[in-house]
Coordinates of C-alpha atoms in Angstrom, one line a residue:
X1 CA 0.0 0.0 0.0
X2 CA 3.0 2.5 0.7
X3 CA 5.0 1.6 -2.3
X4 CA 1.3 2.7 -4.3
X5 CA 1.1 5.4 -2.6
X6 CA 4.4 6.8 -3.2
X7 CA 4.4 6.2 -6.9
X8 CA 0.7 7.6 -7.2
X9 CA 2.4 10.5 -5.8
X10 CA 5.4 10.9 -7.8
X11 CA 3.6 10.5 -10.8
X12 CA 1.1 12.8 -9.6
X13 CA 3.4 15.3 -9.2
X14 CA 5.1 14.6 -12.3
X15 CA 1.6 15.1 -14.5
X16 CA 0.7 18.5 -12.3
X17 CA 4.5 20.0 -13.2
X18 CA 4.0 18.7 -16.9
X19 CA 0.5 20.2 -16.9
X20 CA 1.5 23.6 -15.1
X21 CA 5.0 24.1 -16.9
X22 CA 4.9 22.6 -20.4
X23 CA 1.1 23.2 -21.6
X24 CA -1.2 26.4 -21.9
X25 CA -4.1 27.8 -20.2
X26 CA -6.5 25.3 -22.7
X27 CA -4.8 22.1 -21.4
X28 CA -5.1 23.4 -17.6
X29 CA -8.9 24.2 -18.5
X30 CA -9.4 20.7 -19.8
X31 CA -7.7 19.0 -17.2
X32 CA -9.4 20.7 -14.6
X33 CA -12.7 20.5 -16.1
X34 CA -12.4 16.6 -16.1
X35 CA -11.1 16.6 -12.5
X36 CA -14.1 18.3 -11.5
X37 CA -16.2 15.8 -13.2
X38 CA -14.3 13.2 -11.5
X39 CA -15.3 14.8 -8.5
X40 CA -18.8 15.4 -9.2
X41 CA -19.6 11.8 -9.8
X42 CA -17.4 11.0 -7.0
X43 CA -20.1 12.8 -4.5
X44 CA -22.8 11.9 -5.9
X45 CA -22.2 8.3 -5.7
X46 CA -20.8 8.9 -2.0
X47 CA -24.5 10.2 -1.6
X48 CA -26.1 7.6 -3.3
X49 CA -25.0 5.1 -0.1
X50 CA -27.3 7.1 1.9
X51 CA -30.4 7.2 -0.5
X52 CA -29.8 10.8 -1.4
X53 CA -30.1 11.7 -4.7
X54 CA -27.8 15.1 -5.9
X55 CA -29.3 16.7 -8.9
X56 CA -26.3 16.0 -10.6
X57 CA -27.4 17.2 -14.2
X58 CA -27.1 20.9 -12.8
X59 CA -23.8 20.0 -11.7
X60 CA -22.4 18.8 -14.9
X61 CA -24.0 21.5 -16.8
X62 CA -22.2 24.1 -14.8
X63 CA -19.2 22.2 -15.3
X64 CA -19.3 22.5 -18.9
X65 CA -20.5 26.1 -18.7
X66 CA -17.5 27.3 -16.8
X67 CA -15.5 25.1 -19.2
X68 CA -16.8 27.2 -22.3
X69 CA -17.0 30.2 -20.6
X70 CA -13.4 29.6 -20.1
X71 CA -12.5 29.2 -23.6
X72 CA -14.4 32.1 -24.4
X73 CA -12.6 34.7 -22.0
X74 CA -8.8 33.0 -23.5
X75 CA -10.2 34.3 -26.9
X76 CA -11.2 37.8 -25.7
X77 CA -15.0 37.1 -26.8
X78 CA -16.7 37.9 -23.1
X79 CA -17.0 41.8 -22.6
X80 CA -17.3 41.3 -19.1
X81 CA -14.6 39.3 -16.9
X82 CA -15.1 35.9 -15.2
X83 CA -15.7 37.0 -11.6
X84 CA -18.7 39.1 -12.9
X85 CA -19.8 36.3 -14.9
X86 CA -19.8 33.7 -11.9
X87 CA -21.1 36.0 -9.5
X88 CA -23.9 37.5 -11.5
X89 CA -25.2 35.6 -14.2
X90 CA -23.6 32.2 -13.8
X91 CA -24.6 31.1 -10.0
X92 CA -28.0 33.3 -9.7
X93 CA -28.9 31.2 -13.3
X94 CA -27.4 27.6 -11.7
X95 CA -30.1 28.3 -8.6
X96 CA -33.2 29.4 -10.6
X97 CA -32.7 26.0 -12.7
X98 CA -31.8 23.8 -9.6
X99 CA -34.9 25.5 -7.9
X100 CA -36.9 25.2 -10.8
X101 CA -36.3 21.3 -11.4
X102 CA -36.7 21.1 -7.4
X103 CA -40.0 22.8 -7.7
X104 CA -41.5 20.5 -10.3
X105 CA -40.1 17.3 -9.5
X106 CA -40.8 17.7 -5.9
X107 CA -42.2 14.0 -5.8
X108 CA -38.4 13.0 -6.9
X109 CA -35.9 14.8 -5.2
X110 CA -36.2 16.1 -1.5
X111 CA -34.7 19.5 0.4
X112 CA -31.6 17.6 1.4
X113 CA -30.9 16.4 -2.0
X114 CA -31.3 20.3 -3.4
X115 CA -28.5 20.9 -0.4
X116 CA -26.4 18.5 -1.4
X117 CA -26.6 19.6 -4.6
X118 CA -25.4 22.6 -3.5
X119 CA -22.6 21.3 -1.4
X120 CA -21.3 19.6 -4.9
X121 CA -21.5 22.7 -7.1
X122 CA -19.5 24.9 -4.6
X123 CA -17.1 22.3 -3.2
X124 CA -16.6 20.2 -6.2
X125 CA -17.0 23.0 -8.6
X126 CA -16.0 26.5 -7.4
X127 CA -14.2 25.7 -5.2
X128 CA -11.5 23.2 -7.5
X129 CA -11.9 26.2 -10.3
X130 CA -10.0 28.4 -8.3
X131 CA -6.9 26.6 -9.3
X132 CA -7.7 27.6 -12.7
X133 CA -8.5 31.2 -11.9
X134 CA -5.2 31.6 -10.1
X135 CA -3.1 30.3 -13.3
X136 CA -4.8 33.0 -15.5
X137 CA -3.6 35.9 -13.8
X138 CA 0.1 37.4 -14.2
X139 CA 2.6 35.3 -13.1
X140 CA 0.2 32.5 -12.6
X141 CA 2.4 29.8 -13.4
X142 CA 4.4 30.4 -10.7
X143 CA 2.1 31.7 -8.0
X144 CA -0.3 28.0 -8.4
X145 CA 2.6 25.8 -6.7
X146 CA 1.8 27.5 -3.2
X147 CA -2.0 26.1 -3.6
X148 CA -0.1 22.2 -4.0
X149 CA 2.7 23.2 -1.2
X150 CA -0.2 24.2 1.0
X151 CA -1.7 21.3 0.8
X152 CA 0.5 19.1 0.4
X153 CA 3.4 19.9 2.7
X154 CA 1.6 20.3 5.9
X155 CA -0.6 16.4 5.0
X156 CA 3.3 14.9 4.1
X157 CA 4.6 16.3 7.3
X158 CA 1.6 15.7 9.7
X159 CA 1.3 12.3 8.4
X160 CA 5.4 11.4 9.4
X161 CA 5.5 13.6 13.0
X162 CA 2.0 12.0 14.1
X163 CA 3.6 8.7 12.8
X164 CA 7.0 9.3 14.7
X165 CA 5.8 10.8 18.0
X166 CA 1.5 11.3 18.0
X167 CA 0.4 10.2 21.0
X168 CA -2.4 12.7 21.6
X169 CA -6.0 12.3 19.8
X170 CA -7.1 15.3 18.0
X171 CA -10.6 14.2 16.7
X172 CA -12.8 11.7 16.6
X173 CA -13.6 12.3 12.9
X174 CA -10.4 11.0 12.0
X175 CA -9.2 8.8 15.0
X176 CA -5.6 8.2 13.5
X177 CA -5.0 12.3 13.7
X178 CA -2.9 14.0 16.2
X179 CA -2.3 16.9 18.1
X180 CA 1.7 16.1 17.6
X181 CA 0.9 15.6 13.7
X182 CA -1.5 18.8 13.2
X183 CA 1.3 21.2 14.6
X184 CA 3.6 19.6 13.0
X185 CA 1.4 20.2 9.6
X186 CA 1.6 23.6 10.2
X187 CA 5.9 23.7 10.1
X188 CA 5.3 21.1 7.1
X189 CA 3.6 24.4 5.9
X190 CA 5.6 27.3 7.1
X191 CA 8.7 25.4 5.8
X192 CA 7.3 24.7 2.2
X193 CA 6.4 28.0 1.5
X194 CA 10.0 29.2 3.0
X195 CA 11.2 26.7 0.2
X196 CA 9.5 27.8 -2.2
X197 CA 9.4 31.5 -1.7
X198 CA 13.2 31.3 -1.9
X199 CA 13.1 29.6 -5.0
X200 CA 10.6 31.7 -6.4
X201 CA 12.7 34.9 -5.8
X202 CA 16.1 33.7 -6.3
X203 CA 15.3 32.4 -10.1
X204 CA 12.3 33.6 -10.9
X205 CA 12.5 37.0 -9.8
X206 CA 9.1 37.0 -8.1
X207 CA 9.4 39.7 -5.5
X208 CA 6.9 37.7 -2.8
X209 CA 7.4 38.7 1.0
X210 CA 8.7 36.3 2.8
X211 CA 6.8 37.3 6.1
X212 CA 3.4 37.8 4.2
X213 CA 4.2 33.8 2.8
X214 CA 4.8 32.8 6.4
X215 CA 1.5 33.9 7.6
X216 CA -0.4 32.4 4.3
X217 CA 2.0 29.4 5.4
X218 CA 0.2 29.0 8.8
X219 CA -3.3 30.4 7.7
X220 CA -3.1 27.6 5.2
X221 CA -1.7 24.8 7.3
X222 CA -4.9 24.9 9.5
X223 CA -7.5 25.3 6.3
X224 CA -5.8 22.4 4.4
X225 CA -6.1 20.3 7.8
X226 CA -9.7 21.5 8.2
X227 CA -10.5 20.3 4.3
X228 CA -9.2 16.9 5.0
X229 CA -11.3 16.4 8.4
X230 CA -14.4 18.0 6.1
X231 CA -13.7 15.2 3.5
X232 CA -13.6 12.7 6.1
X233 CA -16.8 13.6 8.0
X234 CA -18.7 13.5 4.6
X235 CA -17.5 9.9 4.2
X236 CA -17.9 9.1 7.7
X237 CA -21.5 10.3 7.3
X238 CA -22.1 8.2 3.9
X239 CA -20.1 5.3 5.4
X240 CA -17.4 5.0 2.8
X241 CA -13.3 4.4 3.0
X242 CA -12.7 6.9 0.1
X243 CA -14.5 8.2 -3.0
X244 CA -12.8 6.4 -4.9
X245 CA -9.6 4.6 -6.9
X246 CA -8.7 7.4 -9.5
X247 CA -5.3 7.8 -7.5
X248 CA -4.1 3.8 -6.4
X249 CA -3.1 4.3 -2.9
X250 CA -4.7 7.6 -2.2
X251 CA -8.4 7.2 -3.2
X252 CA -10.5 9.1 -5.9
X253 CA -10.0 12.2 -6.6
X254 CA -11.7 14.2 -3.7
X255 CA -9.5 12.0 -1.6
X256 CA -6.6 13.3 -3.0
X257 CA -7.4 16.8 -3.2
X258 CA -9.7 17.4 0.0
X259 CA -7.2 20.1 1.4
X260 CA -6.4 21.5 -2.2
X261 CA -9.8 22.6 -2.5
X262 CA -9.4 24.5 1.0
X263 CA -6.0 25.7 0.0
X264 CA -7.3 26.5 -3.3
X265 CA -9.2 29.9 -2.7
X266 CA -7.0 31.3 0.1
X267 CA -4.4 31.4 -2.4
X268 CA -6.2 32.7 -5.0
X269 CA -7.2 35.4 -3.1
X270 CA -4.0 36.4 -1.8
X271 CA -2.1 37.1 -4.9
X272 CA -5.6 38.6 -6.4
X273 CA -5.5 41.4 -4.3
X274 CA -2.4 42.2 -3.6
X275 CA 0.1 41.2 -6.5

């Protein structure tokens, strides 16, 4: 199980620096829009285990209407950007069609599945788009690595202190967690983004302040800890191990990216603002 779970991750890695470095904004808005798929189908079958039925069609369609809407902003054909878009014509139309289909199939689908429905499009969707969003803007290519350090650095370090000293429970939701592991998360972060901030600015000229990285570091640490308990409470809740076997050793997708998706918009906000 180790040995699969190292070389899911190498190769994982391997595909995202191939993917990030060597391909264009297209490629990442195709990849990403079949990760999110993934994903989608991934929580709705997780739901299925409890009889709840997502209205999944919604989901897809936003999926691909994000994906074209996308394509259409790389080719300078939308007069208005993508924020706007998502905020004001995008989301408002996904809830009048979700409510609509709720509203006449009634007899079908209940409140809770119109929730969970919910839950998918903004965790599975928005939520994983942000990683997109953050490649777009100036410098983006350089700027998304802190989503995958945040996310990964503090789980890899976590994982080996709560292995080597945890002795302290830190929630039931996830009984093999620590106290020992979840500070030591947050030094897997600090030091990742001390890493990669020197790299960054030594080779790349980036210019990023090494004190405003080591308070995203921390910020980021707990919020990538906090998507990985949220991941396994939902699955704790359906009764499942993972949400699947995209990634052999590490689960389905959702699995493997439960803290991205945390990590994901804090990032993206950061260097929105303020670079």
């Amino acid at each position: 199980m180790l040995a699969k779970r190292i070389m899911s991750l190498i190769l994982g890695f391997a595909f995202t620096a191939w993917v990030i470095l060597c391909t264009n904004i297209y490629m990442v808005n195709v990849v990403i829009s079949i990760f999110i798929l993934i994903a989608v189908r991934e929580m709705s079958k997780a739901f299925n285990n409890k009889q709840i039925k997502p209205i999944s069609i919604v989901s897809y369609l936003t999926v691909i209407a994000i994906f074209v809407l996308n394509n259409l902003k790389y080719m300078n054909m939308l007069p208005i950007n993508m924020l706007e878009i998502l905020v004001y014509i995008l989301l408002p139309g996904i809830l009048i069609l979700l409510f609509s289909i709720y509203t006449f199939k009634h007899h079908k689908y209940s409140i809770i599945d119109v929730s969970v429905t919910l839950l998918q499009i903004f965790y599975s969707i928005i939520m994983f788009e942000t990683i997109t969003n953050l490649y777009e803007l100036n410098n983006g290519k350089l700027y998304i690595w802190y989503i995958f350090v945040g996310s990964w650095a503090p789980d890899i370090l976590a994982f080996c202190v709560g292995k080597l000293i945890g002795k302290h429970k830190f929630t039931s939701i996830s009984p093999k967690k620590t106290i020992e592991g979840s500070i030591g998360g947050i030094f897997g972060g600090i030091i990742g983004f001390g890493l990669l901030t020197y790299v960054l600015n030594s080779f790349f000229m980036a210019n990023i302040s090494y004190v405003h990285m080591i308070v995203l570091a921390i910020i980021c640490s707990i919020i990538s800890q906090i998507g990985d308990l949220f991941a396994s409470s939902i699955k704790r809740y359906v009764d499942i191990k993972d949400f699947g076997k995209f990634f052999p050793g590490h689960g389905g997708m959702l699995d493997r990216f439960d803290s991205t998706l945390f990590v994901a918009p804090v990032i993206f906000a950061y260097f929105y603002l303020f670079m």
